[in-house]
């Protein structure tokens, strides 16, 4: 253990944040979990954590929550939205607010941002752009004691984004919108939590660095590999036409 105070975790009650809580508590780190005031998800805060109710827009509250922190893990984020403005509060403005609330540079704790592999291609979507902007805010305002993890698609207990796709694969049905030779990098949520724990033990060697992480499978997964992993030698495959996908996306915004 190489941090001098409690680890402050934002996004603690989300899919990834919950598993980070477990990993850090099991590793013996004292943990402060920042949760929105009145959040129904506060029940997901580990009993071993210190719960602090504070919104990401409450900079005085954040300053109190961050006092004496040994490290900060920024895991708050939004993955669904209809426009860039929907993603900015959690993915960009929250990062800036936490950095402003930290003590002076000499006393500032190291900060780890849980970003996304999508940040490397901000032109792909509003979500990807917001993640790229969040990274830029960290690099500009956090001095040298920062690191970024860029996970790919994360799956595991409590996942709501990948679960529908993986459930269909388990039934031998593959529905996709990309090309037939599309490949997908994956990472189990507990492996991501383990990476966070590893960072806490070695953050001095990771200053100013960005890491794209995955499960180590060379070349990632094509759809055939995913079906085989689910136990299906034979499967039915359907590709969603681009026009239909655009129409569904438009309807989702209405």
Coordinates of C-alpha atoms in Angstrom, one line a residue:
X1 CA 0.0 0.0 0.0
X2 CA 1.6 3.2 -1.1
X3 CA -0.9 6.0 -0.5
X4 CA -0.9 8.0 2.6
X5 CA -4.6 8.5 3.2
X6 CA -8.0 7.1 2.2
X7 CA -8.9 6.5 -1.5
X8 CA -11.8 8.7 -2.7
X9 CA -14.0 7.1 -5.3
X10 CA -16.5 8.8 -7.5
X11 CA -19.1 6.7 -9.3
X12 CA -18.9 4.3 -6.5
X13 CA -22.4 2.9 -6.9
X14 CA -22.2 2.2 -10.6
X15 CA -21.6 -1.1 -12.3
X16 CA -17.8 -0.6 -12.3
X17 CA -17.6 1.4 -9.1
X18 CA -19.2 -1.3 -7.0
X19 CA -16.6 -3.8 -8.0
X20 CA -13.8 -1.3 -7.4
X21 CA -15.2 -0.8 -3.9
X22 CA -15.0 -4.6 -3.2
X23 CA -11.4 -4.9 -4.6
X24 CA -10.0 -1.9 -2.7
X25 CA -11.7 -2.9 0.6
X26 CA -10.3 -6.4 0.2
X27 CA -6.9 -5.0 -0.5
X28 CA -7.1 -3.1 2.8
X29 CA -7.5 0.4 1.5
X30 CA -9.6 2.8 3.5
X31 CA -12.2 4.1 1.1
X32 CA -14.5 7.1 0.8
X33 CA -17.4 6.7 -1.6
X34 CA -18.9 9.9 -3.0
X35 CA -22.6 9.4 -3.7
X36 CA -25.2 11.9 -5.0
X37 CA -27.4 13.3 -2.2
X38 CA -30.6 11.2 -1.9
X39 CA -29.4 8.6 -4.4
X40 CA -31.4 5.4 -4.3
X41 CA -28.1 3.6 -5.1
X42 CA -26.5 4.4 -1.8
X43 CA -27.5 0.9 -0.7
X44 CA -24.7 -0.3 -3.0
X45 CA -22.0 1.4 -0.9
X46 CA -19.9 -1.3 0.9
X47 CA -20.3 -1.2 4.7
X48 CA -16.5 -0.9 5.0
X49 CA -16.6 2.4 3.1
X50 CA -17.1 5.9 4.4
X51 CA -20.1 7.3 2.6
X52 CA -20.1 11.0 1.7
X53 CA -23.2 12.5 0.0
X54 CA -22.0 15.1 -2.4
X55 CA -22.8 16.1 -6.0
X56 CA -20.1 16.6 -8.5
X57 CA -21.3 20.2 -8.9
X58 CA -20.8 20.9 -5.1
X59 CA -17.2 22.1 -5.0
X60 CA -17.1 23.0 -1.3
X61 CA -18.6 19.6 -0.6
X62 CA -16.0 18.0 -2.8
X63 CA -13.2 19.9 -1.1
X64 CA -14.4 18.4 2.3
X65 CA -14.6 14.9 0.8
X66 CA -11.1 15.1 -0.7
X67 CA -9.4 16.5 2.4
X68 CA -6.6 14.3 3.4
X69 CA -7.1 11.9 0.5
X70 CA -4.3 9.6 -0.4
X71 CA -5.6 9.1 -3.9
X72 CA -8.6 9.8 -6.1
X73 CA -10.2 7.3 -8.5
X74 CA -12.7 9.1 -10.8
X75 CA -15.1 6.4 -12.0
X76 CA -18.2 8.6 -12.4
X77 CA -19.5 8.7 -16.0
X78 CA -22.5 8.5 -18.3
X79 CA -22.7 6.1 -21.2
X80 CA -26.1 6.9 -22.6
X81 CA -27.4 10.2 -24.0
X82 CA -28.9 12.0 -26.9
X83 CA -26.3 14.7 -27.4
X84 CA -22.9 15.8 -26.2
X85 CA -24.5 18.0 -23.5
X86 CA -26.0 14.8 -21.9
X87 CA -22.5 13.4 -21.4
X88 CA -20.6 16.6 -20.3
X89 CA -21.7 16.9 -16.6
X90 CA -20.3 13.5 -15.5
X91 CA -17.6 12.8 -18.1
X92 CA -16.1 16.3 -18.3
X93 CA -17.4 18.9 -15.9
X94 CA -17.2 16.5 -12.9
X95 CA -13.5 15.8 -13.7
X96 CA -12.8 19.6 -13.7
X97 CA -14.8 20.1 -10.4
X98 CA -12.9 17.4 -8.6
X99 CA -9.5 18.8 -9.8
X100 CA -10.5 22.3 -8.7
X101 CA -11.5 20.9 -5.3
X102 CA -8.1 19.3 -4.6
X103 CA -5.6 21.0 -2.4
X104 CA -2.5 22.8 -3.7
X105 CA -0.2 21.0 -6.2
X106 CA 2.4 20.0 -3.6
X107 CA -0.2 18.3 -1.4
X108 CA -2.4 17.0 -4.2
X109 CA -3.1 13.3 -4.2
X110 CA -2.6 11.2 -7.4
X111 CA -5.7 10.9 -9.6
X112 CA -6.8 8.0 -11.7
X113 CA -9.4 8.6 -14.4
X114 CA -11.4 5.6 -15.6
X115 CA -11.9 6.6 -19.2
X116 CA -12.8 4.5 -22.2
X117 CA -11.0 3.0 -25.3
X118 CA -13.5 5.2 -27.3
X119 CA -11.6 8.3 -26.1
X120 CA -8.9 7.5 -28.7
X121 CA -11.4 8.1 -31.5
X122 CA -13.5 11.1 -30.4
X123 CA -15.0 11.5 -33.9
X124 CA -17.0 8.3 -33.5
X125 CA -19.7 9.6 -31.1
X126 CA -20.7 12.2 -28.6
X127 CA -19.8 9.7 -25.8
X128 CA -16.3 9.2 -27.3
X129 CA -15.8 12.9 -27.6
X130 CA -16.9 13.5 -24.0
X131 CA -14.4 10.9 -22.8
X132 CA -11.7 12.6 -24.8
X133 CA -12.6 16.0 -23.4
X134 CA -12.5 14.5 -19.9
X135 CA -9.0 13.2 -20.5
X136 CA -7.9 16.6 -21.8
X137 CA -9.2 18.3 -18.7
X138 CA -7.3 15.9 -16.5
X139 CA -4.0 16.4 -18.4
X140 CA -4.4 20.2 -18.3
X141 CA -5.3 20.6 -14.7
X142 CA -3.9 17.7 -12.6
X143 CA -0.2 18.4 -12.8
X144 CA 1.9 15.3 -13.1
X145 CA 0.3 13.0 -10.5
X146 CA -2.4 11.5 -12.8
X147 CA -3.0 8.4 -14.8
X148 CA -5.7 7.2 -17.2
X149 CA -7.1 3.7 -17.8
X150 CA -8.9 3.2 -21.1
X151 CA -10.9 -0.1 -20.8
X152 CA -12.8 -1.5 -23.8
X153 CA -16.3 -3.0 -23.4
X154 CA -16.6 -4.1 -19.8
X155 CA -18.8 -7.0 -18.7
X156 CA -19.6 -8.9 -15.6
X157 CA -22.1 -9.0 -12.7
X158 CA -24.4 -6.0 -12.8
X159 CA -23.6 -5.0 -16.4
X160 CA -26.5 -3.5 -18.3
X161 CA -24.7 -2.5 -21.5
X162 CA -23.2 -5.7 -22.7
X163 CA -25.6 -8.1 -21.1
X164 CA -28.2 -8.1 -23.8
X165 CA -25.6 -8.9 -26.5
X166 CA -23.9 -11.6 -24.5
X167 CA -27.2 -13.2 -23.6
X168 CA -28.1 -13.5 -27.2
X169 CA -24.7 -15.0 -28.0
X170 CA -25.3 -17.6 -25.3
X171 CA -28.5 -18.6 -27.1
X172 CA -26.6 -18.9 -30.4
X173 CA -27.9 -15.6 -31.9
X174 CA -25.6 -12.8 -33.0
X175 CA -27.0 -9.4 -33.9
X176 CA -24.6 -6.7 -34.8
X177 CA -24.4 -3.4 -36.6
X178 CA -20.8 -3.4 -37.7
X179 CA -19.0 -5.2 -40.5
X180 CA -18.9 -9.0 -40.6
X181 CA -15.2 -9.0 -39.7
X182 CA -15.8 -6.7 -36.7
X183 CA -13.6 -7.4 -33.6
X184 CA -14.4 -6.4 -30.1
X185 CA -12.0 -6.1 -27.2
X186 CA -13.5 -7.1 -23.8
X187 CA -12.5 -6.9 -20.1
X188 CA -14.2 -8.4 -17.1
X189 CA -15.2 -5.8 -14.5
X190 CA -13.1 -7.6 -11.8
X191 CA -10.0 -7.4 -13.9
X192 CA -10.6 -3.7 -14.3
X193 CA -10.9 -3.4 -10.5
X194 CA -7.7 -5.3 -10.1
X195 CA -6.0 -2.9 -12.5
X196 CA -7.1 0.0 -10.2
X197 CA -5.7 -1.8 -7.2
X198 CA -2.4 -2.4 -9.0
X199 CA -2.3 1.3 -9.9
X200 CA -2.6 2.3 -6.3
X201 CA 0.5 0.2 -5.5
X202 CA 2.5 1.7 -8.3
X203 CA 1.1 5.1 -9.2
X204 CA 4.5 6.8 -8.9
X205 CA 5.7 4.8 -11.9
X206 CA 2.5 5.6 -13.8
X207 CA 2.6 9.4 -13.6
X208 CA 1.3 11.2 -16.7
X209 CA 0.5 7.9 -18.5
X210 CA -2.5 6.6 -20.4
X211 CA -3.1 2.8 -20.6
X212 CA -5.4 1.0 -22.9
X213 CA -6.2 -2.3 -21.2
X214 CA -8.1 -5.5 -22.2
X215 CA -8.2 -9.2 -21.3
X216 CA -5.0 -9.9 -23.3
X217 CA -6.6 -11.8 -26.2
X218 CA -4.5 -11.1 -29.3
X219 CA -6.6 -9.6 -32.0
X220 CA -9.6 -9.3 -29.8
X221 CA -12.8 -11.3 -30.5
X222 CA -14.7 -11.7 -33.7
X223 CA -18.3 -12.9 -33.5
X224 CA -17.3 -16.5 -34.2
X225 CA -14.9 -16.5 -31.3
X226 CA -17.6 -15.1 -29.0
X227 CA -20.1 -17.7 -30.1
X228 CA -17.5 -20.5 -29.5
X229 CA -16.7 -19.1 -26.1
X230 CA -20.4 -19.4 -25.3
X231 CA -20.4 -23.0 -26.4
X232 CA -22.0 -22.6 -29.8
X233 CA -20.3 -24.2 -32.9
X234 CA -23.3 -23.1 -34.9
X235 CA -25.2 -19.9 -34.6
X236 CA -27.6 -17.6 -36.4
X237 CA -26.2 -14.2 -37.4
X238 CA -28.1 -11.0 -38.3
X239 CA -26.7 -7.7 -39.3
X240 CA -28.7 -4.5 -38.6
X241 CA -28.8 -2.3 -41.7
X242 CA -27.3 1.2 -41.2
X243 CA -30.6 2.8 -42.1
X244 CA -32.6 0.8 -39.6
X245 CA -30.0 1.6 -36.9
X246 CA -30.2 5.3 -37.6
X247 CA -34.0 5.1 -37.4
X248 CA -33.9 3.3 -34.1
X249 CA -31.4 5.8 -32.7
X250 CA -33.7 8.7 -33.8
X251 CA -36.7 7.0 -32.1
X252 CA -34.7 6.6 -28.9
X253 CA -34.1 10.4 -28.8
X254 CA -37.8 11.2 -29.1

